[in-house]
Structures are given as C-alpha cells and as structure tokens.
Amino acid sequence: MTRIAMRADGVVASGLGEGAGFASLPWVVEQAVAKLGYVPFPGTFNLRMRGAEWQLARRRMERINGIGIEPPAGYCRAKCFAVELPGGLPATAVIPEVDDYPADKLELLAAVSVRGQLALHDGDALRLTLVLE
C-alpha cells in the first residue's frame, strides 16, 4: 500500500462540545487503543479546513478505506487517518460517515490536549500533514 503525505491548512475552531463525550465512550476508547495505539484525550480538536490542498486531500479520503471505527447501533461509522501536527505531534483525523458532515470540518483525536500542547486558540492558523494509505 502506498503512503501519501498531504499538507493542508486549517483554522482552529470550537466544536459543538460533544467531543469529550465521544472520545470517552468505552467502545471508542477500546477501538482507539486497538487500532490507533493510544487512549484518546477526552475531547476532539476542531479545525475549519481551507484551500486547494485540503480539497484534494478530502477527495482522496472519501475514496480510500482509512482505519475503520465500527460503532454499536445508534452511532455512525467513521474512518480515521494519521495526522502529523507542528512539532511532530501525532493525531488522528476522524471522518464520520454521514451525508451532511461539513466538507471543511476536520476533527482530530490525540493522546493529549492539542490546544494545550500547542498553545492554540480559536482563529489560529495551523498547517498539518495527513498521512493517507
């Protein structure tokens, strides 16, 4: 399988406040440990993505499998992709498989608080690398 590293730009944004609950669900934690290799920090880190590089990366993510997160009844499936943040901080992009998910939204899981680790605030620009296989 070919690994492709794609750069993309985003802006730090607040989410809906549901990330902590999602990242703490026992089945999410279990699958994160088994498939991603870490216990996720209780919360997601949200970005509003922009630019041609993001559009290309988003189209590629739609076509490939990624790492599947299989939910119990009542939740949607998601696929995940490795991400490298500034300073080499590893994270995971979580793309829910729902029809109305905003094309410019990117939610990340990580083992630590990304905001705290990188001292980021809403509106800060961020360049990341998506690792797609």
Short mmCIF file of N, CA, C and O in Angstrom, two decimals:
data_model
loop_
_atom_site.label_atom_id
_atom_site.label_comp_id
_atom_site.label_asym_id
_atom_site.label_seq_id
_atom_site.Cartn_x
_atom_site.Cartn_y
_atom_site.Cartn_z
N MET A 1 0.83 -1.17 0.00
CA MET A 1 0.00 0.00 0.00
C MET A 1 0.88 1.25 0.00
O MET A 1 1.87 1.32 0.69
N THR A 2 0.53 2.24 -0.76
CA THR A 2 1.30 3.45 -0.89
C THR A 2 0.88 4.47 0.16
O THR A 2 -0.30 4.73 0.34
N ARG A 3 1.87 5.02 0.84
CA ARG A 3 1.61 6.09 1.81
C ARG A 3 1.81 7.42 1.11
O ARG A 3 2.83 7.64 0.46
N ILE A 4 0.85 8.31 1.27
CA ILE A 4 0.93 9.64 0.67
C ILE A 4 0.78 10.67 1.79
O ILE A 4 -0.18 10.63 2.54
N ALA A 5 1.76 11.57 1.89
CA ALA A 5 1.68 12.66 2.87
C ALA A 5 1.16 13.89 2.14
O ALA A 5 1.72 14.29 1.13
N MET A 6 0.06 14.45 2.64
CA MET A 6 -0.55 15.62 2.02
C MET A 6 -0.63 16.73 3.06
O MET A 6 -1.13 16.52 4.16
N ARG A 7 -0.14 17.90 2.69
CA ARG A 7 -0.21 19.07 3.58
C ARG A 7 -1.56 19.74 3.40
O ARG A 7 -2.15 19.69 2.32
N ALA A 8 -2.05 20.37 4.44
CA ALA A 8 -3.33 21.10 4.37
C ALA A 8 -3.34 22.17 5.45
O ALA A 8 -2.68 22.04 6.48
N ASP A 9 -4.13 23.22 5.19
CA ASP A 9 -4.23 24.35 6.10
C ASP A 9 -5.61 24.44 6.71
O ASP A 9 -6.62 24.21 6.02
N GLY A 10 -5.64 24.81 7.98
CA GLY A 10 -6.91 24.99 8.66
C GLY A 10 -6.83 26.11 9.67
O GLY A 10 -5.77 26.69 9.91
N VAL A 11 -7.98 26.40 10.26
CA VAL A 11 -8.10 27.41 11.30
C VAL A 11 -8.74 26.75 12.51
O VAL A 11 -9.75 26.05 12.38
N VAL A 12 -8.15 26.94 13.67
CA VAL A 12 -8.66 26.34 14.91
C VAL A 12 -10.06 26.89 15.18
O VAL A 12 -10.31 28.09 15.07
N ALA A 13 -10.98 25.98 15.52
CA ALA A 13 -12.38 26.37 15.75
C ALA A 13 -12.94 25.57 16.93
O ALA A 13 -12.51 24.46 17.19
N SER A 14 -13.90 26.15 17.60
CA SER A 14 -14.61 25.42 18.65
C SER A 14 -15.58 24.45 18.01
O SER A 14 -16.13 24.73 16.94
N GLY A 15 -15.79 23.33 18.67
CA GLY A 15 -16.76 22.36 18.19
C GLY A 15 -18.10 22.57 18.88
O GLY A 15 -18.39 23.62 19.45
N LEU A 16 -18.90 21.51 18.84
CA LEU A 16 -20.24 21.56 19.44
C LEU A 16 -20.22 21.18 20.92
O LEU A 16 -21.26 21.15 21.57
N GLY A 17 -19.06 20.84 21.44
CA GLY A 17 -18.96 20.45 22.84
C GLY A 17 -19.28 18.99 23.09
O GLY A 17 -19.45 18.58 24.24
N GLU A 18 -19.35 18.19 22.03
CA GLU A 18 -19.68 16.78 22.17
C GLU A 18 -18.47 15.87 22.09
O GLU A 18 -18.57 14.67 22.30
N GLY A 19 -17.30 16.44 21.76
CA GLY A 19 -16.09 15.64 21.57
C GLY A 19 -15.64 14.90 22.80
O GLY A 19 -15.17 13.77 22.73
N ALA A 20 -15.77 15.52 23.98
CA ALA A 20 -15.33 14.87 25.21
C ALA A 20 -16.15 13.61 25.48
O ALA A 20 -15.61 12.57 25.85
N GLY A 21 -17.45 13.72 25.27
CA GLY A 21 -18.31 12.55 25.47
C GLY A 21 -17.99 11.45 24.48
O GLY A 21 -17.89 10.28 24.84
N PHE A 22 -17.80 11.83 23.21
CA PHE A 22 -17.48 10.85 22.17
C PHE A 22 -16.16 10.15 22.47
O PHE A 22 -16.08 8.92 22.44
N ALA A 23 -15.11 10.92 22.74
CA ALA A 23 -13.78 10.35 22.94
C ALA A 23 -13.69 9.52 24.21
O ALA A 23 -12.73 8.77 24.39
N SER A 24 -14.68 9.63 25.09
CA SER A 24 -14.68 8.87 26.35
C SER A 24 -15.58 7.64 26.31
O SER A 24 -15.60 6.87 27.27
N LEU A 25 -16.33 7.47 25.23
CA LEU A 25 -17.19 6.29 25.13
C LEU A 25 -16.34 5.02 25.18
O LEU A 25 -15.31 4.95 24.50
N PRO A 26 -16.74 4.03 25.97
CA PRO A 26 -15.91 2.82 26.10
C PRO A 26 -15.56 2.17 24.76
O PRO A 26 -14.42 1.75 24.56
N TRP A 27 -16.50 2.10 23.82
CA TRP A 27 -16.20 1.46 22.54
C TRP A 27 -15.25 2.30 21.70
O TRP A 27 -14.45 1.76 20.93
N VAL A 28 -15.27 3.63 21.85
CA VAL A 28 -14.33 4.49 21.14
C VAL A 28 -12.93 4.30 21.74
O VAL A 28 -11.95 4.13 21.01
N VAL A 29 -12.84 4.33 23.06
CA VAL A 29 -11.55 4.15 23.72
C VAL A 29 -10.97 2.79 23.36
O VAL A 29 -9.78 2.68 23.00
N GLU A 30 -11.80 1.74 23.41
CA GLU A 30 -11.33 0.39 23.08
C GLU A 30 -10.77 0.32 21.66
O GLU A 30 -9.69 -0.22 21.42
N GLN A 31 -11.50 0.89 20.70
CA GLN A 31 -11.04 0.84 19.31
C GLN A 31 -9.85 1.76 19.07
O GLN A 31 -8.97 1.45 18.27
N ALA A 32 -9.79 2.90 19.76
CA ALA A 32 -8.64 3.79 19.63
C ALA A 32 -7.37 3.08 20.11
O ALA A 32 -6.33 3.14 19.44
N VAL A 33 -7.46 2.41 21.24
CA VAL A 33 -6.29 1.68 21.75
C VAL A 33 -5.89 0.58 20.76
O VAL A 33 -4.72 0.45 20.39
N ALA A 34 -6.86 -0.21 20.31
CA ALA A 34 -6.57 -1.34 19.43
C ALA A 34 -6.11 -0.92 18.03
O ALA A 34 -5.20 -1.52 17.46
N LYS A 35 -6.74 0.12 17.48
CA LYS A 35 -6.48 0.47 16.08
C LYS A 35 -5.57 1.68 15.90
O LYS A 35 -4.91 1.80 14.87
N LEU A 36 -5.57 2.59 16.88
CA LEU A 36 -4.77 3.80 16.74
C LEU A 36 -3.55 3.79 17.65
O LEU A 36 -2.62 4.57 17.47
N GLY A 37 -3.58 2.95 18.68
CA GLY A 37 -2.42 2.78 19.55
C GLY A 37 -2.34 3.71 20.74
O GLY A 37 -1.29 3.83 21.36
N TYR A 38 -3.46 4.35 21.09
CA TYR A 38 -3.43 5.23 22.26
C TYR A 38 -4.83 5.43 22.84
O TYR A 38 -5.82 5.22 22.16
N VAL A 39 -4.86 5.83 24.11
CA VAL A 39 -6.10 6.24 24.76
C VAL A 39 -6.31 7.70 24.39
O VAL A 39 -5.44 8.54 24.66
N PRO A 40 -7.44 8.04 23.78
CA PRO A 40 -7.63 9.43 23.36
C PRO A 40 -7.88 10.38 24.52
O PRO A 40 -8.54 10.02 25.50
N PHE A 41 -7.34 11.59 24.40
CA PHE A 41 -7.67 12.67 25.32
C PHE A 41 -9.18 12.87 25.23
O PHE A 41 -9.75 12.80 24.14
N PRO A 42 -9.86 13.14 26.34
CA PRO A 42 -11.33 13.28 26.29
C PRO A 42 -11.78 14.59 25.64
O PRO A 42 -12.09 15.57 26.31
N GLY A 43 -11.77 14.58 24.33
CA GLY A 43 -12.21 15.73 23.55
C GLY A 43 -11.62 15.64 22.16
O GLY A 43 -10.62 14.94 21.94
N THR A 44 -12.24 16.31 21.21
CA THR A 44 -11.67 16.38 19.87
C THR A 44 -11.15 17.80 19.65
O THR A 44 -11.60 18.76 20.28
N PHE A 45 -10.21 17.91 18.74
CA PHE A 45 -9.64 19.19 18.34
C PHE A 45 -10.20 19.50 16.97
O PHE A 45 -10.12 18.69 16.05
N ASN A 46 -10.83 20.67 16.82
CA ASN A 46 -11.56 21.00 15.60
C ASN A 46 -10.86 22.06 14.77
O ASN A 46 -10.37 23.06 15.32
N LEU A 47 -10.88 21.82 13.47
CA LEU A 47 -10.34 22.76 12.50
C LEU A 47 -11.35 23.01 11.41
O LEU A 47 -12.13 22.12 11.06
N ARG A 48 -11.34 24.21 10.88
CA ARG A 48 -12.07 24.53 9.65
C ARG A 48 -11.00 24.59 8.57
O ARG A 48 -10.11 25.45 8.60
N MET A 49 -11.07 23.64 7.64
CA MET A 49 -10.04 23.49 6.63
C MET A 49 -10.34 24.36 5.42
O MET A 49 -11.50 24.70 5.15
N ARG A 50 -9.28 24.67 4.69
CA ARG A 50 -9.44 25.54 3.53
C ARG A 50 -8.34 25.27 2.50
O ARG A 50 -7.32 24.67 2.83
N GLY A 51 -8.59 25.71 1.28
CA GLY A 51 -7.57 25.67 0.24
C GLY A 51 -7.64 24.45 -0.66
O GLY A 51 -8.30 23.45 -0.36
N ALA A 52 -6.94 24.56 -1.77
CA ALA A 52 -6.93 23.50 -2.79
C ALA A 52 -6.30 22.21 -2.26
O ALA A 52 -6.75 21.11 -2.61
N GLU A 53 -5.28 22.33 -1.43
CA GLU A 53 -4.64 21.13 -0.88
C GLU A 53 -5.64 20.34 -0.04
O GLU A 53 -5.68 19.11 -0.10
N TRP A 54 -6.45 21.04 0.77
CA TRP A 54 -7.46 20.37 1.57
C TRP A 54 -8.50 19.70 0.67
O TRP A 54 -8.90 18.57 0.91
N GLN A 55 -8.95 20.39 -0.35
CA GLN A 55 -9.96 19.82 -1.25
C GLN A 55 -9.45 18.52 -1.86
O GLN A 55 -10.18 17.53 -1.95
N LEU A 56 -8.20 18.50 -2.29
CA LEU A 56 -7.60 17.30 -2.87
C LEU A 56 -7.51 16.19 -1.82
O LEU A 56 -7.86 15.03 -2.09
N ALA A 57 -7.05 16.53 -0.62
CA ALA A 57 -6.94 15.54 0.46
C ALA A 57 -8.32 14.97 0.82
O ALA A 57 -8.48 13.77 1.01
N ARG A 58 -9.31 15.83 0.92
CA ARG A 58 -10.67 15.41 1.27
C ARG A 58 -11.22 14.42 0.23
O ARG A 58 -11.81 13.40 0.59
N ARG A 59 -11.03 14.73 -1.04
CA ARG A 59 -11.49 13.81 -2.09
C ARG A 59 -10.79 12.46 -1.99
O ARG A 59 -11.41 11.42 -2.14
N ARG A 60 -9.49 12.48 -1.70
CA ARG A 60 -8.74 11.22 -1.56
C ARG A 60 -9.27 10.43 -0.36
O ARG A 60 -9.45 9.23 -0.43
N MET A 61 -9.53 11.11 0.77
CA MET A 61 -10.03 10.42 1.96
C MET A 61 -11.39 9.78 1.70
O MET A 61 -11.70 8.74 2.26
N GLU A 62 -12.20 10.40 0.86
CA GLU A 62 -13.51 9.82 0.53
C GLU A 62 -13.37 8.52 -0.23
O GLU A 62 -14.22 7.64 -0.12
N ARG A 63 -12.28 8.37 -1.00
CA ARG A 63 -12.10 7.20 -1.86
C ARG A 63 -11.36 6.04 -1.21
O ARG A 63 -11.38 4.94 -1.76
N ILE A 64 -10.68 6.27 -0.11
CA ILE A 64 -9.90 5.20 0.49
C ILE A 64 -10.51 4.77 1.83
O ILE A 64 -11.30 5.50 2.42
N ASN A 65 -10.12 3.58 2.28
CA ASN A 65 -10.74 3.00 3.47
C ASN A 65 -10.35 3.65 4.78
O ASN A 65 -11.17 3.79 5.67
N GLY A 66 -9.10 4.02 4.94
CA GLY A 66 -8.65 4.53 6.22
C GLY A 66 -8.73 3.43 7.28
O GLY A 66 -8.83 2.24 6.97
N ILE A 67 -8.71 3.82 8.52
CA ILE A 67 -8.85 2.90 9.65
C ILE A 67 -10.29 3.02 10.12
O ILE A 67 -10.71 4.08 10.57
N GLY A 68 -11.05 1.95 10.01
CA GLY A 68 -12.46 1.99 10.35
C GLY A 68 -12.73 1.94 11.84
O GLY A 68 -12.11 1.18 12.57
N ILE A 69 -13.63 2.80 12.28
CA ILE A 69 -14.15 2.77 13.65
C ILE A 69 -15.58 2.26 13.53
O ILE A 69 -16.43 2.91 12.93
N GLU A 70 -15.81 1.08 14.08
CA GLU A 70 -17.11 0.41 13.94
C GLU A 70 -17.94 0.62 15.20
O GLU A 70 -17.57 0.18 16.28
N PRO A 71 -19.07 1.31 15.06
CA PRO A 71 -19.87 1.65 16.24
C PRO A 71 -20.93 0.61 16.57
O PRO A 71 -21.30 -0.21 15.73
N PRO A 72 -21.43 0.68 17.78
CA PRO A 72 -22.64 -0.09 18.10
C PRO A 72 -23.84 0.61 17.47
O PRO A 72 -23.73 1.73 16.95
N ALA A 73 -24.98 -0.03 17.54
CA ALA A 73 -26.21 0.55 16.99
C ALA A 73 -26.46 1.94 17.56
O ALA A 73 -26.22 2.19 18.74
N GLY A 74 -26.90 2.85 16.71
CA GLY A 74 -27.22 4.20 17.15
C GLY A 74 -26.12 5.22 16.89
O GLY A 74 -26.33 6.41 17.09
N TYR A 75 -24.96 4.78 16.47
CA TYR A 75 -23.85 5.68 16.17
C TYR A 75 -23.43 5.46 14.72
O TYR A 75 -23.65 4.40 14.15
N CYS A 76 -22.76 6.47 14.13
CA CYS A 76 -22.31 6.33 12.75
C CYS A 76 -20.88 5.79 12.71
O CYS A 76 -20.10 5.98 13.64
N ARG A 77 -20.59 5.10 11.63
CA ARG A 77 -19.24 4.61 11.36
C ARG A 77 -18.36 5.81 11.04
O ARG A 77 -18.83 6.85 10.59
N ALA A 78 -17.07 5.66 11.27
CA ALA A 78 -16.11 6.71 10.92
C ALA A 78 -14.86 6.06 10.37
O ALA A 78 -14.59 4.88 10.64
N LYS A 79 -14.13 6.82 9.58
CA LYS A 79 -12.82 6.34 9.17
C LYS A 79 -11.78 7.34 9.63
O LYS A 79 -12.05 8.54 9.74
N CYS A 80 -10.61 6.82 9.94
CA CYS A 80 -9.56 7.62 10.55
C CYS A 80 -8.30 7.60 9.69
O CYS A 80 -8.02 6.63 9.00
N PHE A 81 -7.55 8.70 9.81
CA PHE A 81 -6.30 8.84 9.07
C PHE A 81 -5.27 9.49 9.99
O PHE A 81 -5.59 10.38 10.77
N ALA A 82 -4.02 9.04 9.86
CA ALA A 82 -2.94 9.60 10.66
C ALA A 82 -2.68 11.05 10.26
O ALA A 82 -2.78 11.41 9.08
N VAL A 83 -2.35 11.86 11.26
CA VAL A 83 -2.05 13.28 11.05
C VAL A 83 -0.80 13.61 11.85
O VAL A 83 -0.61 13.12 12.96
N GLU A 84 0.04 14.45 11.25
CA GLU A 84 1.17 14.99 12.00
C GLU A 84 0.97 16.49 12.12
O GLU A 84 0.77 17.20 11.13
N LEU A 85 0.98 16.96 13.35
CA LEU A 85 0.80 18.37 13.66
C LEU A 85 2.16 19.03 13.86
O LEU A 85 3.18 18.33 13.94
N PRO A 86 2.22 20.35 13.95
CA PRO A 86 3.50 21.02 14.20
C PRO A 86 4.23 20.43 15.40
O PRO A 86 3.62 19.99 16.37
N GLY A 87 5.55 20.41 15.31
CA GLY A 87 6.37 19.85 16.37
C GLY A 87 6.37 18.33 16.37
O GLY A 87 6.85 17.71 17.30
N GLY A 88 5.80 17.71 15.33
CA GLY A 88 5.75 16.26 15.24
C GLY A 88 4.68 15.62 16.10
O GLY A 88 4.68 14.40 16.28
N LEU A 89 3.75 16.41 16.62
CA LEU A 89 2.68 15.87 17.48
C LEU A 89 1.76 14.97 16.65
O LEU A 89 1.16 15.43 15.68
N PRO A 90 1.63 13.69 17.02
CA PRO A 90 0.74 12.80 16.27
C PRO A 90 -0.72 12.97 16.68
O PRO A 90 -1.02 13.23 17.84
N ALA A 91 -1.60 12.82 15.72
CA ALA A 91 -3.04 12.90 15.96
C ALA A 91 -3.72 12.02 14.92
O ALA A 91 -3.07 11.43 14.06
N THR A 92 -5.03 11.95 15.02
CA THR A 92 -5.82 11.14 14.09
C THR A 92 -7.02 11.93 13.63
O THR A 92 -7.80 12.43 14.45
N ALA A 93 -7.17 12.05 12.30
CA ALA A 93 -8.36 12.67 11.72
C ALA A 93 -9.49 11.67 11.78
O ALA A 93 -9.32 10.51 11.39
N VAL A 94 -10.65 12.09 12.27
CA VAL A 94 -11.85 11.24 12.34
C VAL A 94 -12.89 11.82 11.38
O VAL A 94 -13.35 12.94 11.57
N ILE A 95 -13.24 11.03 10.37
CA ILE A 95 -14.21 11.46 9.37
C ILE A 95 -15.47 10.63 9.54
O ILE A 95 -15.51 9.47 9.14
N PRO A 96 -16.51 11.19 10.15
CA PRO A 96 -17.77 10.45 10.31
C PRO A 96 -18.40 10.19 8.94
O PRO A 96 -18.37 11.04 8.06
N GLU A 97 -18.93 9.01 8.77
CA GLU A 97 -19.57 8.66 7.50
C GLU A 97 -21.06 8.99 7.58
O GLU A 97 -21.90 8.11 7.74
N VAL A 98 -21.33 10.30 7.49
CA VAL A 98 -22.70 10.82 7.46
C VAL A 98 -22.81 11.78 6.28
O VAL A 98 -21.84 12.47 5.94
N ASP A 99 -23.97 11.81 5.66
CA ASP A 99 -24.16 12.60 4.45
C ASP A 99 -23.97 14.09 4.65
O ASP A 99 -23.46 14.77 3.79
N ASP A 100 -24.40 14.63 5.78
CA ASP A 100 -24.39 16.07 5.95
C ASP A 100 -23.18 16.61 6.73
O ASP A 100 -23.18 17.75 7.18
N TYR A 101 -22.12 15.80 6.86
CA TYR A 101 -20.94 16.26 7.59
C TYR A 101 -20.25 17.36 6.78
O TYR A 101 -19.98 17.19 5.59
N PRO A 102 -19.98 18.52 7.39
CA PRO A 102 -19.40 19.65 6.64
C PRO A 102 -18.05 19.29 6.01
O PRO A 102 -17.16 18.74 6.67
N ALA A 103 -17.89 19.61 4.73
CA ALA A 103 -16.67 19.27 3.99
C ALA A 103 -15.44 20.03 4.48
O ALA A 103 -14.32 19.59 4.24
N ASP A 104 -15.65 21.15 5.18
CA ASP A 104 -14.50 21.92 5.65
C ASP A 104 -14.13 21.62 7.11
O ASP A 104 -13.17 22.17 7.64
N LYS A 105 -14.87 20.74 7.75
CA LYS A 105 -14.63 20.43 9.17
C LYS A 105 -13.69 19.24 9.30
O LYS A 105 -13.87 18.22 8.63
N LEU A 106 -12.72 19.35 10.19
CA LEU A 106 -11.82 18.25 10.49
C LEU A 106 -11.72 18.13 12.00
O LEU A 106 -11.36 19.09 12.69
N GLU A 107 -12.07 16.94 12.51
CA GLU A 107 -11.96 16.66 13.95
C GLU A 107 -10.80 15.72 14.17
O GLU A 107 -10.65 14.72 13.47
N LEU A 108 -9.99 16.03 15.17
CA LEU A 108 -8.82 15.22 15.47
C LEU A 108 -8.91 14.64 16.87
O LEU A 108 -9.37 15.32 17.80
N LEU A 109 -8.47 13.41 16.99
CA LEU A 109 -8.23 12.78 18.28
C LEU A 109 -6.72 12.77 18.50
O LEU A 109 -5.96 12.69 17.53
N ALA A 110 -6.30 12.82 19.74
CA ALA A 110 -4.88 12.71 20.08
C ALA A 110 -4.79 12.18 21.50
O ALA A 110 -5.78 12.17 22.24
N ALA A 111 -3.61 11.76 21.89
CA ALA A 111 -3.41 11.25 23.24
C ALA A 111 -3.32 12.37 24.27
O ALA A 111 -3.42 12.13 25.47
N VAL A 112 -3.14 13.60 23.80
CA VAL A 112 -3.00 14.77 24.67
C VAL A 112 -3.95 15.86 24.18
O VAL A 112 -4.49 15.78 23.08
N SER A 113 -4.10 16.91 24.96
CA SER A 113 -4.86 18.07 24.53
C SER A 113 -4.05 18.83 23.48
O SER A 113 -3.00 19.41 23.80
N VAL A 114 -4.50 18.82 22.24
CA VAL A 114 -3.78 19.51 21.17
C VAL A 114 -3.73 21.01 21.45
O VAL A 114 -2.68 21.64 21.32
N ARG A 115 -4.85 21.59 21.86
CA ARG A 115 -4.88 23.02 22.19
C ARG A 115 -3.84 23.36 23.25
O ARG A 115 -3.10 24.34 23.12
N GLY A 116 -3.81 22.57 24.30
CA GLY A 116 -2.86 22.82 25.38
C GLY A 116 -1.43 22.58 24.97
O GLY A 116 -0.54 23.39 25.27
N GLN A 117 -1.18 21.48 24.29
CA GLN A 117 0.17 21.10 23.89
C GLN A 117 0.79 22.14 22.94
O GLN A 117 1.97 22.45 23.04
N LEU A 118 -0.02 22.66 22.01
CA LEU A 118 0.49 23.60 21.01
C LEU A 118 0.11 25.05 21.31
O LEU A 118 0.39 25.93 20.52
N ALA A 119 -0.53 25.30 22.47
CA ALA A 119 -0.95 26.65 22.88
C ALA A 119 -1.75 27.35 21.78
O ALA A 119 -1.46 28.47 21.38
N LEU A 120 -2.79 26.66 21.31
CA LEU A 120 -3.62 27.18 20.22
C LEU A 120 -4.94 27.74 20.74
O LEU A 120 -5.45 27.29 21.77
N HIS A 121 -5.49 28.70 19.99
CA HIS A 121 -6.76 29.34 20.31
C HIS A 121 -7.61 29.42 19.06
O HIS A 121 -7.09 29.38 17.93
N ASP A 122 -8.91 29.57 19.23
CA ASP A 122 -9.80 29.76 18.08
C ASP A 122 -9.26 30.86 17.18
O ASP A 122 -8.83 31.91 17.68
N GLY A 123 -9.28 30.60 15.88
CA GLY A 123 -8.81 31.58 14.90
C GLY A 123 -7.35 31.42 14.50
O GLY A 123 -6.92 32.01 13.51
N ASP A 124 -6.57 30.63 15.27
CA ASP A 124 -5.17 30.41 14.91
C ASP A 124 -5.08 29.54 13.66
O ASP A 124 -5.82 28.57 13.50
N ALA A 125 -4.16 29.88 12.77
CA ALA A 125 -3.91 29.09 11.57
C ALA A 125 -3.03 27.89 11.95
O ALA A 125 -2.18 27.98 12.84
N LEU A 126 -3.26 26.78 11.26
CA LEU A 126 -2.50 25.56 11.53
C LEU A 126 -2.27 24.81 10.23
O LEU A 126 -3.23 24.56 9.48
N ARG A 127 -1.05 24.43 9.96
CA ARG A 127 -0.69 23.60 8.80
C ARG A 127 -0.38 22.21 9.33
O ARG A 127 0.39 22.05 10.26
N LEU A 128 -1.01 21.20 8.73
CA LEU A 128 -0.81 19.82 9.17
C LEU A 128 -0.48 18.94 7.98
O LEU A 128 -0.60 19.35 6.84
N THR A 129 -0.07 17.72 8.32
CA THR A 129 0.21 16.72 7.29
C THR A 129 -0.69 15.54 7.53
O THR A 129 -0.71 14.95 8.62
N LEU A 130 -1.48 15.18 6.51
CA LEU A 130 -2.32 13.98 6.55
C LEU A 130 -1.52 12.85 5.92
O LEU A 130 -0.91 13.03 4.86
N VAL A 131 -1.53 11.68 6.56
CA VAL A 131 -0.83 10.52 6.03
C VAL A 131 -1.89 9.55 5.56
O VAL A 131 -2.59 8.94 6.37
N LEU A 132 -2.02 9.44 4.24
CA LEU A 132 -3.09 8.62 3.65
C LEU A 132 -2.50 7.37 3.03
O LEU A 132 -1.50 7.43 2.32
N GLU A 133 -3.14 6.24 3.30
CA GLU A 133 -2.69 4.95 2.74
C GLU A 133 -3.81 4.32 1.96
O GLU A 133 -4.95 4.49 2.23
#
